[in-house]
mmCIF file of C-alpha atoms in Angstrom:
data_model
loop_
_atom_site.group_PDB
_atom_site.id
_atom_site.type_symbol
_atom_site.label_atom_id
_atom_site.label_comp_id
_atom_site.label_asym_id
_atom_site.label_seq_id
_atom_site.Cartn_x
_atom_site.Cartn_y
_atom_site.Cartn_z
ATOM 1 C CA TYR A 595 81.584 2.534 -1.059
ATOM 2 C CA ILE A 596 85.098 3.785 -1.845
ATOM 3 C CA MET A 597 86.495 6.474 0.408
ATOM 4 C CA ALA A 598 88.155 9.466 -1.261
ATOM 5 C CA ASN A 599 91.805 10.046 -0.432
ATOM 6 C CA THR A 600 91.564 13.807 -0.878
ATOM 7 C CA HIS A 601 91.485 14.983 2.741
ATOM 8 C CA SER A 602 94.166 17.361 3.936
ATOM 9 C CA PHE A 603 96.623 16.507 6.683
ATOM 10 C CA VAL A 604 99.563 17.917 8.593
ATOM 11 C CA ILE A 605 102.963 16.296 8.057
ATOM 12 C CA ARG A 606 104.760 17.885 10.955
ATOM 13 C CA THR A 607 104.640 20.915 13.141
ATOM 14 C CA LEU A 608 107.187 22.824 15.154
ATOM 15 C CA ASP A 609 106.078 24.640 18.278
ATOM 16 C CA ASP A 610 105.719 23.997 21.997
ATOM 17 C CA TRP A 611 102.533 21.976 21.580
ATOM 18 C CA GLN A 612 103.197 19.935 24.704
ATOM 19 C CA ASN A 613 101.941 23.039 26.510
ATOM 20 C CA ASP A 614 98.304 22.454 27.521
ATOM 21 C CA SER A 615 97.396 26.118 27.071
ATOM 22 C CA ILE A 616 97.815 25.761 23.283
ATOM 23 C CA ASN A 617 96.741 22.108 22.953
ATOM 24 C CA CYS A 618 93.009 21.621 23.492
ATOM 25 C CA ALA A 619 90.072 19.428 22.528
ATOM 26 C CA GLY A 620 87.494 20.745 20.101
ATOM 27 C CA ILE A 621 84.188 19.654 18.631
ATOM 28 C CA ALA A 622 82.346 20.976 15.562
ATOM 29 C CA THR A 623 79.027 20.641 13.773
ATOM 30 C CA VAL A 624 80.774 20.005 10.421
ATOM 31 C CA ASP A 625 83.283 17.401 9.221
ATOM 32 C CA LEU A 626 86.851 18.734 9.395
ATOM 33 C CA ASP A 627 90.183 17.602 7.973
ATOM 34 C CA ASN A 628 93.442 17.779 9.830
ATOM 35 C CA GLY A 629 95.136 20.926 8.570
ATOM 36 C CA GLN A 630 91.973 23.036 8.522
ATOM 37 C CA PHE A 631 91.751 26.110 10.742
ATOM 38 C CA VAL A 632 88.925 26.917 13.162
ATOM 39 C CA THR A 633 87.925 29.486 15.736
ATOM 40 C CA ARG A 634 87.649 28.335 19.339
ATOM 41 C CA GLY A 635 84.349 29.151 20.996
ATOM 42 C CA ALA A 636 82.642 28.340 24.296
ATOM 43 C CA LEU A 637 84.003 25.778 26.715
ATOM 44 C CA GLY A 638 81.752 22.758 27.141
ATOM 45 C CA LEU A 639 82.127 20.577 30.234
ATOM 46 C CA LYS A 640 81.770 16.811 29.829
ATOM 47 C CA THR A 641 80.111 14.507 32.361
ATOM 48 C CA ASN A 642 83.348 12.479 32.625
ATOM 49 C CA GLY A 643 85.260 15.516 33.898
ATOM 50 C CA GLY A 644 86.808 16.527 30.587
ATOM 51 C CA TYR A 645 85.984 19.477 28.388
ATOM 52 C CA GLU A 646 85.846 20.479 24.735
ATOM 53 C CA PHE A 647 85.719 23.847 23.022
ATOM 54 C CA ALA A 648 83.016 24.482 20.432
ATOM 55 C CA CYS A 649 84.823 25.142 17.142
ATOM 56 C CA ALA A 650 83.630 26.721 13.900
ATOM 57 C CA LEU A 651 85.043 27.628 10.521
ATOM 58 C CA PRO A 652 86.598 31.113 10.583
ATOM 59 C CA GLY A 653 85.040 34.303 9.290
ATOM 60 C CA ALA A 654 86.808 36.543 6.777
ATOM 61 C CA ASN A 655 90.073 38.029 8.124
ATOM 62 C CA ALA A 656 89.714 36.085 11.389
ATOM 63 C CA THR A 657 92.526 35.891 13.922
ATOM 64 C CA ASP A 658 93.157 33.686 16.950
ATOM 65 C CA LEU A 659 92.759 30.622 14.737
ATOM 66 C CA TRP A 660 93.479 27.060 15.853
ATOM 67 C CA LEU A 661 94.814 24.189 13.746
ATOM 68 C CA VAL A 662 92.850 20.929 13.616
ATOM 69 C CA GLU A 663 95.346 18.114 14.128
ATOM 70 C CA LYS A 664 94.256 14.780 15.554
ATOM 71 C CA PRO A 665 96.286 11.587 15.195
ATOM 72 C CA ALA A 666 94.948 9.968 12.008
ATOM 73 C CA VAL A 667 93.893 6.639 13.530
ATOM 74 C CA GLY A 668 90.328 6.856 12.273
ATOM 75 C CA SER A 669 87.021 6.859 14.083
ATOM 76 C CA THR A 670 85.213 4.705 11.508
ATOM 77 C CA VAL A 671 85.988 1.158 10.379
ATOM 78 C CA GLU A 672 86.725 2.437 6.854
ATOM 79 C CA GLN A 673 89.242 4.988 8.179
ATOM 80 C CA GLN A 674 90.907 2.417 10.422
ATOM 81 C CA GLU A 675 91.544 0.153 7.423
ATOM 82 C CA MET A 676 93.575 2.898 5.697
ATOM 83 C CA SER A 677 97.077 3.913 6.754
ATOM 84 C CA ASP A 678 97.101 6.819 4.300
ATOM 85 C CA PRO A 679 96.349 10.114 6.142
ATOM 86 C CA ARG A 680 94.531 11.407 3.040
ATOM 87 C CA TYR A 681 91.624 9.082 3.891
ATOM 88 C CA PHE A 682 91.236 10.508 7.381
ATOM 89 C CA TYR A 683 88.866 13.252 8.531
ATOM 90 C CA ASN A 684 87.221 14.266 11.806
ATOM 91 C CA PRO A 685 83.464 13.517 11.601
ATOM 92 C CA LYS A 686 81.153 16.234 12.937
ATOM 93 C CA GLY A 687 80.214 15.768 16.573
ATOM 94 C CA THR A 688 83.416 13.864 17.455
ATOM 95 C CA ALA A 689 86.259 15.331 19.483
ATOM 96 C CA PHE A 690 89.522 16.338 17.813
ATOM 97 C CA SER A 691 92.706 18.141 18.823
ATOM 98 C CA ILE A 692 93.257 21.828 18.156
ATOM 99 C CA LYS A 693 96.626 23.531 18.348
ATOM 100 C CA GLY A 694 97.235 27.205 19.070
ATOM 101 C CA LEU A 695 99.356 29.162 16.598
ATOM 102 C CA THR A 696 102.134 31.519 17.670
ATOM 103 C CA ALA A 697 103.328 34.161 15.219
ATOM 104 C CA GLY A 698 107.018 33.742 14.505
ATOM 105 C CA ARG A 699 107.246 30.315 16.189
ATOM 106 C CA THR A 700 104.708 27.978 14.602
ATOM 107 C CA PHE A 701 105.815 26.054 11.501
ATOM 108 C CA LEU A 702 103.528 23.658 9.596
ATOM 109 C CA GLU A 703 104.112 21.274 6.724
ATOM 110 C CA VAL A 704 101.002 20.619 4.612
ATOM 111 C CA PRO A 705 100.097 19.170 1.177
ATOM 112 C CA ALA A 706 98.161 20.864 -1.663
ATOM 113 C CA SER A 707 94.863 19.523 -0.249
ATOM 114 C CA ALA A 708 95.248 21.947 2.703
ATOM 115 C CA PHE A 709 94.820 24.822 0.221
ATOM 116 C CA THR A 710 91.740 26.163 -1.545
ATOM 117 C CA THR A 711 94.178 27.733 -3.988
ATOM 118 C CA ALA A 712 97.490 25.863 -4.089
ATOM 119 C CA PRO A 713 100.804 27.742 -4.229
ATOM 120 C CA THR A 714 102.629 28.410 -7.481
ATOM 121 C CA ASP A 715 106.329 27.715 -7.083
ATOM 122 C CA GLY A 716 108.452 30.842 -7.314
ATOM 123 C CA THR A 717 105.459 33.198 -7.106
ATOM 124 C CA SER A 718 103.413 32.274 -4.038
ATOM 125 C CA LYS A 719 105.173 33.639 -0.958
ATOM 126 C CA PHE A 720 102.297 33.779 1.542
ATOM 127 C CA ALA A 721 99.079 31.999 2.482
ATOM 128 C CA THR A 722 95.945 33.397 4.095
ATOM 129 C CA VAL A 723 93.066 31.416 5.642
ATOM 130 C CA ASP A 724 89.763 31.190 3.770
ATOM 131 C CA THR A 725 86.325 30.970 5.419
ATOM 132 C CA ASN A 726 86.331 27.219 4.684
ATOM 133 C CA GLY A 727 89.314 26.857 7.033
ATOM 134 C CA ARG A 728 91.734 26.106 4.190
ATOM 135 C CA LEU A 729 94.747 28.057 3.002
ATOM 136 C CA VAL A 730 94.821 30.387 0.002
ATOM 137 C CA ALA A 731 98.188 31.029 -1.651
ATOM 138 C CA ALA A 732 99.121 34.669 -2.286
ATOM 139 C CA THR A 733 101.985 36.484 -3.967
ATOM 140 C CA SER A 734 102.236 39.223 -1.331
ATOM 141 C CA ALA A 735 101.559 39.669 2.370
ATOM 142 C CA PRO A 736 97.900 40.508 2.966
ATOM 143 C CA SER A 737 96.756 43.827 4.320
ATOM 144 C CA GLY A 738 94.146 43.776 7.047
ATOM 145 C CA ASN A 739 94.037 41.782 10.231
ATOM 146 C CA GLY A 740 93.629 38.116 9.301
ATOM 147 C CA THR A 741 95.888 35.210 10.189
ATOM 148 C CA TYR A 742 98.505 34.483 7.545
ATOM 149 C CA PHE A 743 101.647 32.456 6.897
ATOM 150 C CA SER A 744 104.838 32.889 4.908
ATOM 151 C CA ILE A 745 105.724 30.017 2.577
ATOM 152 C CA GLU A 746 109.229 29.066 3.696
ATOM 153 C CA ALA A 747 109.992 26.091 1.430
ATOM 154 C CA THR A 748 108.637 23.213 -0.622
ATOM 155 C CA HIS A 749 109.313 19.631 0.363
ATOM 156 C CA SER A 750 107.911 16.162 -0.269
ATOM 157 C CA VAL A 751 106.999 13.131 1.809
ATOM 158 C CA GLU A 752 106.525 9.504 0.882
ATOM 159 C CA ILE A 753 103.046 8.085 1.443
ATOM 160 C CA GLY A 754 102.881 4.489 0.314
ATOM 161 C CA ASN A 755 104.506 4.373 -3.127
ATOM 162 C CA GLU A 756 103.804 8.020 -3.844
ATOM 163 C CA SER A 757 105.843 11.175 -3.342
ATOM 164 C CA VAL A 758 103.508 13.939 -2.108
ATOM 165 C CA LYS A 759 104.573 17.569 -2.509
ATOM 166 C CA THR A 760 104.288 19.704 0.637
ATOM 167 C CA TRP A 761 104.827 23.312 1.683
ATOM 168 C CA ILE A 762 106.472 24.468 4.902
ATOM 169 C CA LEU A 763 104.696 27.476 6.363
ATOM 170 C CA LYS A 764 105.608 29.884 9.164
ATOM 171 C CA CYS A 765 102.848 31.684 11.063
ATOM 172 C CA VAL A 766 103.345 35.432 10.605
ATOM 173 C CA ARG A 767 100.173 36.776 12.217
ATOM 174 C CA ASN A 768 97.435 35.211 14.304
#
């Protein structure tokens, strides 16, 4: 069995995510990649004293979305053998970290795999969130009420021997 290295990930973020009110534990009934967006549902208490929020993929034009971002150390033997974050995902039923988004303050850096429709350089200026929790590049700011981001810049990061193109996004509405 060869694992696919097509999972999305988050390169870096900029916000006050040391604040516990916007840094929580989540759990879902589907596999999720880092860099996907979810809605935060009911609080579930654990027998060990901890808690997790039930998370689900967002509906159309959803707001109050949370970013899935767990350190990519792997919860399976196969994942632990890989140091490439593109091999990592959060298996359904296992806890992961979710980060709250603040309009005007949250910046994210993500690769093309975080998008359903990747940005076109020079034309894509915004990104909305699809019902699969991934980003969709857009040429203009969306109307309506859904969470969206402005595309601030393109960048690249080195992963192994490969240069991976990334986009830096700023949360405009959540």
